[in-house]
Tab-separated table of C-alpha atoms and ligand atoms in Angstrom:
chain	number	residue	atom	x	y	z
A	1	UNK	CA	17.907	11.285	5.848
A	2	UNK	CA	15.024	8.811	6.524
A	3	UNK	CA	11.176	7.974	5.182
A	4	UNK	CA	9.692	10.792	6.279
A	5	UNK	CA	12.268	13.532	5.460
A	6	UNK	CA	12.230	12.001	1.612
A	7	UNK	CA	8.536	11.495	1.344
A	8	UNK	CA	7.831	14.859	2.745
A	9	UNK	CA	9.770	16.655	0.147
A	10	UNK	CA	7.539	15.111	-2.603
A	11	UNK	CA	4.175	15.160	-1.249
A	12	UNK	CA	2.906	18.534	-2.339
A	13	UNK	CA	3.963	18.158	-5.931
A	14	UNK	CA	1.587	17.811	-8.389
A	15	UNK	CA	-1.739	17.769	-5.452
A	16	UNK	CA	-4.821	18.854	-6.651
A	17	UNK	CA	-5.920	21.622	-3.593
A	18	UNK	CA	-9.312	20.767	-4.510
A	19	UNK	CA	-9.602	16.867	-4.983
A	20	UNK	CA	-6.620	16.155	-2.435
A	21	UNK	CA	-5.501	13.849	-5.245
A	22	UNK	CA	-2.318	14.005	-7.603
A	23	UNK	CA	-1.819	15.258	-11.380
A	24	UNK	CA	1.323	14.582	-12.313
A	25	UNK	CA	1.221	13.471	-15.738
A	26	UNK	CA	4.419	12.847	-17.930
A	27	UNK	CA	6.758	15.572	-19.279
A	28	UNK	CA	4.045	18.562	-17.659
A	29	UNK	CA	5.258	21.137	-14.715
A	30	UNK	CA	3.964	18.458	-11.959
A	31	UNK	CA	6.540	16.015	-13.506
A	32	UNK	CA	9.573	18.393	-13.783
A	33	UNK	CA	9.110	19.458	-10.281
A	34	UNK	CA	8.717	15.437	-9.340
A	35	UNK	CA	12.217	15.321	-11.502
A	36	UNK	CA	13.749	17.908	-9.911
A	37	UNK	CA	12.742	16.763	-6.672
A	38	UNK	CA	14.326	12.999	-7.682
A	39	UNK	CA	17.901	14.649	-8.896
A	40	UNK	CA	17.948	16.575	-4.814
A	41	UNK	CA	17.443	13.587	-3.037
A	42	UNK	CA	19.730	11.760	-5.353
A	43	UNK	CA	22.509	14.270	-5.000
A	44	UNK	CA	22.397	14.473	-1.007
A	45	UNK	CA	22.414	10.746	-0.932
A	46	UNK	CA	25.986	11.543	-2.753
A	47	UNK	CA	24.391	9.064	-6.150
A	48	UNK	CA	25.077	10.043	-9.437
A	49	UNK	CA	21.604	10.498	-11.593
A	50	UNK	CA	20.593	10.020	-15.015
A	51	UNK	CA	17.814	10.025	-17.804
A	52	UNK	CA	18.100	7.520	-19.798
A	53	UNK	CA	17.019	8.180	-23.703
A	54	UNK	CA	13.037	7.054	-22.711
A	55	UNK	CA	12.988	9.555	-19.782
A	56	UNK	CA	13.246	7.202	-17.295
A	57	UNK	CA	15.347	8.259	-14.280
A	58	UNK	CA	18.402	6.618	-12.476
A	59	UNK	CA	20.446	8.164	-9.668
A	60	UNK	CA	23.459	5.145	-9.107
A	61	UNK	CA	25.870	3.984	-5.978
A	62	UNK	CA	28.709	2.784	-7.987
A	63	UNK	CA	29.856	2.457	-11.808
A	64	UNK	CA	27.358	1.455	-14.217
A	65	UNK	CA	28.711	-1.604	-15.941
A	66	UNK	CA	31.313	-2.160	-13.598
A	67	UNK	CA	29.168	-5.529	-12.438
A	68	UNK	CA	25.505	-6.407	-12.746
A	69	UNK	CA	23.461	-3.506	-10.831
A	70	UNK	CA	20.755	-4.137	-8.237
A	71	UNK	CA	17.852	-1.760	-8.960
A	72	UNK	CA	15.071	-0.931	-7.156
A	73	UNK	CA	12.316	1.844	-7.511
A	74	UNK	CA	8.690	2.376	-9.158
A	75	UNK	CA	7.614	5.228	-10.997
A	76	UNK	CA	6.538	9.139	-9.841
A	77	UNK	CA	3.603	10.148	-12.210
A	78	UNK	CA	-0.482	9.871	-11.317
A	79	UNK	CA	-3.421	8.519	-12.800
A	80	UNK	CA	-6.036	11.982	-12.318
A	81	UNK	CA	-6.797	12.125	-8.575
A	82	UNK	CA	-5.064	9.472	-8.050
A	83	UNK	CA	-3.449	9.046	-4.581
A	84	UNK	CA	-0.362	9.760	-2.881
A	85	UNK	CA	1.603	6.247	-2.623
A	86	UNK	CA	0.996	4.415	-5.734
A	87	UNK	CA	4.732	4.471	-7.114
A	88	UNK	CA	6.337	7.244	-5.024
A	89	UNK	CA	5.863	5.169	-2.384
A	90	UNK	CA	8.316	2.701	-3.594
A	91	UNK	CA	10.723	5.678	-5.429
A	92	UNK	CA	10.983	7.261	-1.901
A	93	UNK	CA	11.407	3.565	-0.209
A	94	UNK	CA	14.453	2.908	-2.440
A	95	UNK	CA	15.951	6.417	-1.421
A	96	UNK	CA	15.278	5.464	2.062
A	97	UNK	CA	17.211	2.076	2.317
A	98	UNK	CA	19.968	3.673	-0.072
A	99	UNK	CA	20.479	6.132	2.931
A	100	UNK	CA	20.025	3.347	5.784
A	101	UNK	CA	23.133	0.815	3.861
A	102	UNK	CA	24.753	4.439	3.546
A	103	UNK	CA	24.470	5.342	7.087
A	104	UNK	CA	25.326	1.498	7.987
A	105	UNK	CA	28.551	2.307	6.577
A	106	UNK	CA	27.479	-0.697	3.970
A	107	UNK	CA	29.653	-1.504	1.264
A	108	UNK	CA	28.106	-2.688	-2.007
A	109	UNK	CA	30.087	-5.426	-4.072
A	110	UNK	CA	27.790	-4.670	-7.205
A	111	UNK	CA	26.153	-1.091	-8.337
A	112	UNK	CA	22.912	-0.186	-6.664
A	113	UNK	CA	20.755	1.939	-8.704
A	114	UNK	CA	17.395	3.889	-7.948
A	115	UNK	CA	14.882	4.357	-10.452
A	116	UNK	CA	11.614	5.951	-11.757
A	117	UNK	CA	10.167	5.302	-14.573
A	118	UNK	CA	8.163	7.529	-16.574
A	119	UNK	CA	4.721	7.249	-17.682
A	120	UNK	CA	4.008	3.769	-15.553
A	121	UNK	CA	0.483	5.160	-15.577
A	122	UNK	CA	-0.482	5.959	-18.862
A	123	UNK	CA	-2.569	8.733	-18.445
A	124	UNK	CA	-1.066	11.066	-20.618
A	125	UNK	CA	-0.781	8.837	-23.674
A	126	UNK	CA	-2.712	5.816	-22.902
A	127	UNK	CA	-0.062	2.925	-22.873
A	128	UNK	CA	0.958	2.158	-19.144
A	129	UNK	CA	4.665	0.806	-18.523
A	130	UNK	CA	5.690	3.179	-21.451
A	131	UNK	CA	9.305	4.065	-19.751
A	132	UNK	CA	9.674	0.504	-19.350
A	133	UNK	CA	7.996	-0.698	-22.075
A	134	UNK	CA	10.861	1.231	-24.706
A	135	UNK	CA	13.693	0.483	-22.309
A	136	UNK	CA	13.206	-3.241	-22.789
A	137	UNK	CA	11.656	-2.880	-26.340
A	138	UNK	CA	8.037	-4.212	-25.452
A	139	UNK	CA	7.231	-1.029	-27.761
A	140	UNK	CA	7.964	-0.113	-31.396
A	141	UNK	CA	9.200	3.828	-30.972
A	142	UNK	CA	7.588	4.849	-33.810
A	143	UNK	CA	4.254	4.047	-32.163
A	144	UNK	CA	4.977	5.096	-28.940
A	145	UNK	CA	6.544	9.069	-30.180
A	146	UNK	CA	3.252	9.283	-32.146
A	147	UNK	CA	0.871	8.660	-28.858
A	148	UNK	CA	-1.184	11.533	-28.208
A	149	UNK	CA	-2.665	13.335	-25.278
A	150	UNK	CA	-6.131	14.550	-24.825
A	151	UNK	CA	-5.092	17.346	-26.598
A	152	UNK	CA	-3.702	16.014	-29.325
A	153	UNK	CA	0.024	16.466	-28.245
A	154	UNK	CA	2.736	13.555	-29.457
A	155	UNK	CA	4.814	12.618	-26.778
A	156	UNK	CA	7.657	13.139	-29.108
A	157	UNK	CA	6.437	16.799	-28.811
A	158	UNK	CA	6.299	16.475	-25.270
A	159	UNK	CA	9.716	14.836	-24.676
A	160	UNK	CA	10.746	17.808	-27.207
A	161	UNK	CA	9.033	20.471	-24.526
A	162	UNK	CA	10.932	18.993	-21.683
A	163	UNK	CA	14.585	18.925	-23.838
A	164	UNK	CA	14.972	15.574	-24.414
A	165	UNK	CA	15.656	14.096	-28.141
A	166	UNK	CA	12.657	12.152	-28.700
A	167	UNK	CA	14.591	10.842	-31.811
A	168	UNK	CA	16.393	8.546	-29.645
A	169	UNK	CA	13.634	6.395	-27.587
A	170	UNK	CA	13.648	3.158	-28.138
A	171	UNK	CA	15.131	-0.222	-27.214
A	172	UNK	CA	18.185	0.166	-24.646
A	173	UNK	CA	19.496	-3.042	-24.011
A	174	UNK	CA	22.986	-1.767	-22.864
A	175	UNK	CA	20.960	-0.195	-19.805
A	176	UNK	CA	18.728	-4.137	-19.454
A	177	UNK	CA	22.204	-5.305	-19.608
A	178	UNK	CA	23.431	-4.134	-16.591
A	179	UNK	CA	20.737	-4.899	-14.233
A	180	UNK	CA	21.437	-7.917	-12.224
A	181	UNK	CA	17.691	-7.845	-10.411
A	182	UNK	CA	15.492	-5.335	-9.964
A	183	UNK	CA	13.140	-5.290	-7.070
A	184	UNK	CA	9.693	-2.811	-7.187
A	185	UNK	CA	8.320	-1.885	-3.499
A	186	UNK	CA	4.476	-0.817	-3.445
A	187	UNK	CA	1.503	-0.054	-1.452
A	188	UNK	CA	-0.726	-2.846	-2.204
A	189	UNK	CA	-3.797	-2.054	-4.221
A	190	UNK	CA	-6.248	-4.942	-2.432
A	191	UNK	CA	-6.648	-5.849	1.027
A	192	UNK	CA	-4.975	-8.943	0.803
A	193	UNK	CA	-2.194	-8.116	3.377
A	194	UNK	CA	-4.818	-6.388	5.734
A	195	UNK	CA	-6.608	-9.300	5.811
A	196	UNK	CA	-3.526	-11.521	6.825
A	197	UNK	CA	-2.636	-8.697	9.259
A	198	UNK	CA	1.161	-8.813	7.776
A	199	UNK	CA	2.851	-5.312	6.949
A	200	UNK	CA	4.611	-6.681	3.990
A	201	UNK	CA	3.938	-9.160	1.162
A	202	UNK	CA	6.299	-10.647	-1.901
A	203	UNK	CA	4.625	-10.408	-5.332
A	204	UNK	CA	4.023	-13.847	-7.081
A	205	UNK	CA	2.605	-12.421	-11.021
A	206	UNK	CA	0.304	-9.764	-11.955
A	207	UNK	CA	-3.010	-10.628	-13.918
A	208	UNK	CA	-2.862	-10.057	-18.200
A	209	UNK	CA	-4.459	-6.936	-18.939
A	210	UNK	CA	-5.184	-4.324	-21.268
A	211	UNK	CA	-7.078	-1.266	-22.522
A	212	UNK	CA	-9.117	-1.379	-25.701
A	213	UNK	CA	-10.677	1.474	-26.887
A	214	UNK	CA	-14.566	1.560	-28.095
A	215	UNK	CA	-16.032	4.179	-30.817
A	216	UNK	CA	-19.867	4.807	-31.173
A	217	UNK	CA	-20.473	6.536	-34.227
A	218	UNK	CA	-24.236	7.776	-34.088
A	219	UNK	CA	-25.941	10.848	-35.398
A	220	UNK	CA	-25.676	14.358	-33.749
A	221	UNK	CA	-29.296	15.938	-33.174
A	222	UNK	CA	-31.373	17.830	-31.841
A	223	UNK	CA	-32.508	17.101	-27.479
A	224	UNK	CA	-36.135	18.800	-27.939
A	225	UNK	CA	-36.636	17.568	-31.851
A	226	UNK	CA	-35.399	14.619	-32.305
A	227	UNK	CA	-38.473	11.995	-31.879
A	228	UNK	CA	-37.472	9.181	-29.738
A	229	UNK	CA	-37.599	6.576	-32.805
A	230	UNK	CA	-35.579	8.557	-35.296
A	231	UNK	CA	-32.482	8.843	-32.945
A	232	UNK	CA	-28.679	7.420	-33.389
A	233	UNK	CA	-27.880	7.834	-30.118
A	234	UNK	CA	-24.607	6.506	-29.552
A	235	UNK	CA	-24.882	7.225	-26.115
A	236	UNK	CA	-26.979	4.588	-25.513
A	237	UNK	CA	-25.597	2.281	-27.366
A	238	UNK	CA	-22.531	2.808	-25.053
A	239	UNK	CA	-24.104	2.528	-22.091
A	240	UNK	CA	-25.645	-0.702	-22.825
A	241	UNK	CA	-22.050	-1.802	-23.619
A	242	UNK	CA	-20.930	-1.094	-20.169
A	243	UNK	CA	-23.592	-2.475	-18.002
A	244	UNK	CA	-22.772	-5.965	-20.349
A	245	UNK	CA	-19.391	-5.647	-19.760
A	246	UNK	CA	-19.866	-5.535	-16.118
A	247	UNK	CA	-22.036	-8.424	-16.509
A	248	UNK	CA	-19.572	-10.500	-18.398
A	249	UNK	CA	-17.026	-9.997	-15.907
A	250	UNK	CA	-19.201	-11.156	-13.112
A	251	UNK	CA	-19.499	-14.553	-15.490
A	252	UNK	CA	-15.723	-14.975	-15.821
A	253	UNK	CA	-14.577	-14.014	-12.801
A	254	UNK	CA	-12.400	-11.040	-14.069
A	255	UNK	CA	-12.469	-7.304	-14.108
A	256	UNK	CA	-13.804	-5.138	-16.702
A	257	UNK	CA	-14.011	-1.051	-16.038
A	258	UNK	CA	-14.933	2.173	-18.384
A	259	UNK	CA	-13.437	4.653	-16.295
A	260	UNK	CA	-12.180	7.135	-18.889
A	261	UNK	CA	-15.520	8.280	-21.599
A	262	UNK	CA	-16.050	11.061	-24.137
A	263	UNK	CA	-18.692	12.137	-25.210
A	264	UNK	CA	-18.751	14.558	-28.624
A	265	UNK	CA	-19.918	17.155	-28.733
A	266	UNK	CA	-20.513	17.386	-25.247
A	267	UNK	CA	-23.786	19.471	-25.159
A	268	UNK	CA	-26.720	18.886	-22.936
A	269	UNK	CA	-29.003	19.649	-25.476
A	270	UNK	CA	-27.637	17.488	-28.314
A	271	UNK	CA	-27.543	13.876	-28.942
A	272	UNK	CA	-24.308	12.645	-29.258
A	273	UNK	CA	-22.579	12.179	-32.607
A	274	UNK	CA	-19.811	9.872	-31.168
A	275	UNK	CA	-18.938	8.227	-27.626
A	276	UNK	CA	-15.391	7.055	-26.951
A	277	UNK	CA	-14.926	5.198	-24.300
A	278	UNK	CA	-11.918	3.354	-22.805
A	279	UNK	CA	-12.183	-0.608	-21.163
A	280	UNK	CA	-9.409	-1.352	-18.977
A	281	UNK	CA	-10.263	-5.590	-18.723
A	282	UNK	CA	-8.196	-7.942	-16.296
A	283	UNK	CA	-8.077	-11.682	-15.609
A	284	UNK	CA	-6.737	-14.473	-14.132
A	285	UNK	CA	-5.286	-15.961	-17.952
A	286	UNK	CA	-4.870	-15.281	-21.135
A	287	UNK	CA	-7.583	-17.381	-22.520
A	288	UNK	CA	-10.256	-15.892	-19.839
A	289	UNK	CA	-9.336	-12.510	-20.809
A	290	UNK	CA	-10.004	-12.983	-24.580
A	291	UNK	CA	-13.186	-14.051	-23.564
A	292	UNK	CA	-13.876	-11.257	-21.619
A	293	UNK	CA	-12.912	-8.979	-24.169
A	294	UNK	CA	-14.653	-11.327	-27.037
A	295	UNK	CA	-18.042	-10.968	-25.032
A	296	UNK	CA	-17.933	-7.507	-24.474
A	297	UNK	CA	-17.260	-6.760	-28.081
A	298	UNK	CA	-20.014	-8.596	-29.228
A	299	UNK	CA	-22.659	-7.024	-26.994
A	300	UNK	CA	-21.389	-3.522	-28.443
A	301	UNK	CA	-21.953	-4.577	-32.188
A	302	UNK	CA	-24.962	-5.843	-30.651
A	303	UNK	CA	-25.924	-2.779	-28.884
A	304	UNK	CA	-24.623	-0.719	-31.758
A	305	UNK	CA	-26.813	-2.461	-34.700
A	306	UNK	CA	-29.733	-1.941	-32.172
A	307	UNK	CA	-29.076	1.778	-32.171
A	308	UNK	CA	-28.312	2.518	-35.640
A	309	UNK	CA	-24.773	3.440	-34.564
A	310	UNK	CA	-21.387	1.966	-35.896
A	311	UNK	CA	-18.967	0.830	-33.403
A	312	UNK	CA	-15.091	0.070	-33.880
A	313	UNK	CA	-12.691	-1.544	-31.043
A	314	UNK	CA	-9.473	-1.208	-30.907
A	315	UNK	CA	-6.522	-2.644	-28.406
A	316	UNK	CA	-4.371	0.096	-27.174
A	317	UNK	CA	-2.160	-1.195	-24.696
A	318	UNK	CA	-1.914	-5.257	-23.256
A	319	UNK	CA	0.033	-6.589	-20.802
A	320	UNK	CA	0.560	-10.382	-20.431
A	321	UNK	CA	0.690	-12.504	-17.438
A	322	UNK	CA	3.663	-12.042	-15.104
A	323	UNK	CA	4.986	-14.407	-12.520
A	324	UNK	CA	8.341	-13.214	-11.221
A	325	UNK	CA	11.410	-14.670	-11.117
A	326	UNK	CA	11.118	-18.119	-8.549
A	327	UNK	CA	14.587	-17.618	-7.435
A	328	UNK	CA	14.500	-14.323	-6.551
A	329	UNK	CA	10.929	-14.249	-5.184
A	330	UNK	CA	12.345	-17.210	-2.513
A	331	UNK	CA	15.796	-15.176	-2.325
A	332	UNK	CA	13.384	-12.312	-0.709
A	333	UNK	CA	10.920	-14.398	0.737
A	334	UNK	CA	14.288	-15.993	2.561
A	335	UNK	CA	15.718	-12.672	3.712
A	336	UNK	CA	12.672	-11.382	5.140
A	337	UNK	CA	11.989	-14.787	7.516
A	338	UNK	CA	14.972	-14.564	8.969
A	339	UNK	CA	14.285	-10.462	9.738
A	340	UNK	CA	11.268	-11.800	11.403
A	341	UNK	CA	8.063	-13.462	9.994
A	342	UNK	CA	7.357	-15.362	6.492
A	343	UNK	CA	5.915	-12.707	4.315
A	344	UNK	CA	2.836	-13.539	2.282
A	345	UNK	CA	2.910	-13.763	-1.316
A	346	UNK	CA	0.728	-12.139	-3.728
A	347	UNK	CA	-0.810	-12.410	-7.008
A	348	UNK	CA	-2.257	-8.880	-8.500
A	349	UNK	CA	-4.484	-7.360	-10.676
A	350	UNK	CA	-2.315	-4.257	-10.783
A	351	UNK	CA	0.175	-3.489	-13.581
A	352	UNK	CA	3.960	-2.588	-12.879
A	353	UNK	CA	6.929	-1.837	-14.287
A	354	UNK	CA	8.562	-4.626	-12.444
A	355	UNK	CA	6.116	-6.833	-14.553
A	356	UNK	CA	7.503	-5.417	-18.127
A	357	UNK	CA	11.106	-5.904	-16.672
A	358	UNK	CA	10.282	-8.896	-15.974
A	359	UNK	CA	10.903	-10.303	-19.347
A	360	UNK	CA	14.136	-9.572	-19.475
A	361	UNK	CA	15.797	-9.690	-15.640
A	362	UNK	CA	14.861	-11.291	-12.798
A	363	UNK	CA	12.256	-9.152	-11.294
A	364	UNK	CA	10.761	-9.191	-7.994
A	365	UNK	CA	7.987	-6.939	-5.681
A	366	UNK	CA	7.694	-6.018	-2.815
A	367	UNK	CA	3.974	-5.062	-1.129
A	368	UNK	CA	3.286	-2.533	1.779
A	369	UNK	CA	-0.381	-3.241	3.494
A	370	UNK	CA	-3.068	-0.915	2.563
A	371	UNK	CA	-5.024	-0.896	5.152
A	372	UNK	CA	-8.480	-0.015	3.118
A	373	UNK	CA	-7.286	-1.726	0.123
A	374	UNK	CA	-8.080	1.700	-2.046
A	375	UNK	CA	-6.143	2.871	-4.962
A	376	UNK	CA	-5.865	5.346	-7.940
A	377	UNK	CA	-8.008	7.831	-5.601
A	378	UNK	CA	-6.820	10.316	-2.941
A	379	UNK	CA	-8.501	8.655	-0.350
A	380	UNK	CA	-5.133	6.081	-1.018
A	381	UNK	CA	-3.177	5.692	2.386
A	382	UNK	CA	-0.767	3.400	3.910
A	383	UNK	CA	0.511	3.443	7.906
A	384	UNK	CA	4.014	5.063	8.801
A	385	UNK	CA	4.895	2.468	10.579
A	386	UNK	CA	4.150	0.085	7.364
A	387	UNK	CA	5.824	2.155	5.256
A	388	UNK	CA	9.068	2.215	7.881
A	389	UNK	CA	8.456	-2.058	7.627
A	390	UNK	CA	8.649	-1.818	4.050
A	391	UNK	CA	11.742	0.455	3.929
A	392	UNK	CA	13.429	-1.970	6.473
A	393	UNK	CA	12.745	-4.853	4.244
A	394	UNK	CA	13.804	-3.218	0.933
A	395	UNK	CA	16.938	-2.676	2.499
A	396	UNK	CA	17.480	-6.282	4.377
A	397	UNK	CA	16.997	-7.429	0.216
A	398	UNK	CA	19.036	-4.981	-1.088
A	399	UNK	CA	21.969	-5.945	1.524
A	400	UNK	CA	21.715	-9.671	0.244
A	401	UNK	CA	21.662	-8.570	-3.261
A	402	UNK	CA	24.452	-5.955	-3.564
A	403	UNK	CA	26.232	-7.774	-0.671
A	404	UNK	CA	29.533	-9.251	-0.918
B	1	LIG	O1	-3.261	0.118	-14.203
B	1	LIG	C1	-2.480	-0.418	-13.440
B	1	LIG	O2	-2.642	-1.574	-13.077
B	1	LIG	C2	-1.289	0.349	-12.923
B	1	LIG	O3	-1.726	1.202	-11.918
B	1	LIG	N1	-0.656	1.095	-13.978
B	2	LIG	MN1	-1.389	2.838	-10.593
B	3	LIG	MN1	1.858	1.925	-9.607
């Protein structure tokens, strides 16, 4: 069973016919199918799966417990449209090298597990790492079973849908216990490695980021009425809001985005009565991000008071700076020289489970090039033969890890 076999078992689950991109958004059909399809490849690889209480899956090559496991895997769901690589790639990599040590006749001295987590993206309930974040206990479980879709369902409801007991998500530090290193392959989002011309790269942090949301509260009217003067328009009180934000970023050096906006109640011939809007803002530190976030606040009071509209923001999910684990990024980095060339190592804007794991085991990533640097659309692609790289170094790690 190799790359291709795997990956072309998953690829038409949860595709959008008419964007090209991928839906699959936590505890709906597109992820059941993507579970189902996880639990198959796990059973002909002969492993031994699992959900763990937070939904996350694990399919295991040895005992649990019996010694400190080496894990490695990423996570299966989409943002809307987004593409086909971001996380499966690295869910289907892990399968892959599982089956080459299998086929090498390799004999692990420690557990090897697989894993995906669920909900890395966020798009269902708005906090990203949310698997991840309850496994480790970066999130009270209270808060996170009362997050609510678009349509106002709890993912305790959800989790309820699917069969699971939402009652029990929450911290599992029996399951942190027993990983000895976990190691997160994925298709670079930058062009970083394409630019280097090297196939694979080692991860060095990821960037602090968050998502805060924004509410205009203006006054619903009439489109032909209304005089220009009289209005509470909280539409343009947003939109002022985001070209400042962009601006702000451009002063700091960071990365602020409003990709996600709603707009109540929605009509083309009525001013809006409310705009929520969601900022996704990334930098290099702490301190610049609060900055970032500080300025673009301030120009939406601003920007608000000029409009007659009230404005509230609110943090919804954050993510602090990662740098993994030295000894473990140089364990890699060693491996992979002596398979060949020094791989290049990468600092990234991009969130990742690896980076919420990373507070509590050594954690490590692995990057496949991307040869157009595009992400989170379906225009997303990375080379066989890079993926086929990236398989072959997952497993040269993954032999030095679980070796004897
Ligand atoms: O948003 C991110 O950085 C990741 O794709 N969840
Ligand atoms: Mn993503
Ligand atoms: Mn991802």
């Amino acid at each position: 069973m190799n790359f291709t076999t795997i990956w072309e078992r998953l690829l038409p689950i949860g595709r959008n016919e008419r964007s090209g991109g991928y839906r699959r958004y936590s505890w709906t059909e597109a992820d059941m199918a993507c579970r189902a399809w996880f639990a198959r490849t796990a059973s002909s690889l002969g492993l031994r799966t699992d959900c763990d209480r937070n939904g996350n899956l694990w399919a295991w090559w040895g005992r649990p417990g019996s010694e400190q496991a080496v894990v490695t895997g990423s996570h299966l769901d989409s943002v809307p449209d987004g593409g086909a690589f971001d996380g499966p790639l690295g869910v289907v990599s892990a399968f892959a090298a599982v089956a080459e040590l299998r086929a090498l006749d390799f004999q692990p001295a420690r557990p090897i597990a697989v894993v995906a987590f669920a909900e890395e993206e966020g798009a269902r309930f708005g906090v990203a790492c949310l698997g991840s974040r309850l496994m480790t206990g970066a999130i009270d479980p209270a808060t996170a079973r009362e997050l609510r879709d678009g349509d106002g369902v709890s993912l305790a409801d959800a989790m309820t849908a699917a069969g699971r007991n939402a009652a029990l998500a929450g911290p599992d530090d029996e399951l942190v216990g027993q990983i000895g290193a976990l190691v997160e392959l994925h298709i670079e989002q930058g062009r970083a490695l394409d630019g280097l011309s090297a196939p694979v790269g080692i991860g060095a942090g990821i960037w602090p980021h968050g998502r805060w949301r924004l509410d205009f509260t203006g006054r619903a009217d009439h489109a032909g009425t209304t005089r220009l003067a009289d209005r509470r328009d909280a539409m343009l009180a947003f939109a002022a809001t985001a070209l400042s934000a962009r601006d702000a970023a451009a002063e700091c050096a960071s990365l602020a985005t409003f990709g996600k906006v709603v707009a109540e109640p929605g009509a083309a011939n009525a001013i809006c009565s409310a705009v929520h809007a969601w900022l996704d803002a990334r930098a290099a530190d702490e301190a610049t991000l609060d900055r970032l976030v500080g300025r673009i606040g301030e120009a939406a009071r601003q920007a608000a008071g000029r409009h007659g509209v009230l404005m509230e923001i609110n943090r919804e999910s954050f993510s602090p700076a990662v740098s993994f684990d030295p000894v473990l990024r140089d364990r890699m980095a060693g491996v992979l020289s002596a398979e060949g060339s020094v791989p290049p190592l990468l600092p990234t804007g991009a969130g990742h489970d690896a980076g919420v794991l990373a507070a509590r085991v050594p954690a490590g990533m692995l990057f496949v090039r991307n040869p157009t640097g595009v992400s989170h659309s379906p225009a997303e692609h990375a080379e066989l033969a890079d993926c086929e790289t990236g398989v072959a170094a997952l497993t040269a790690v993954l032999a030095d890890l679980a070796g004897r």
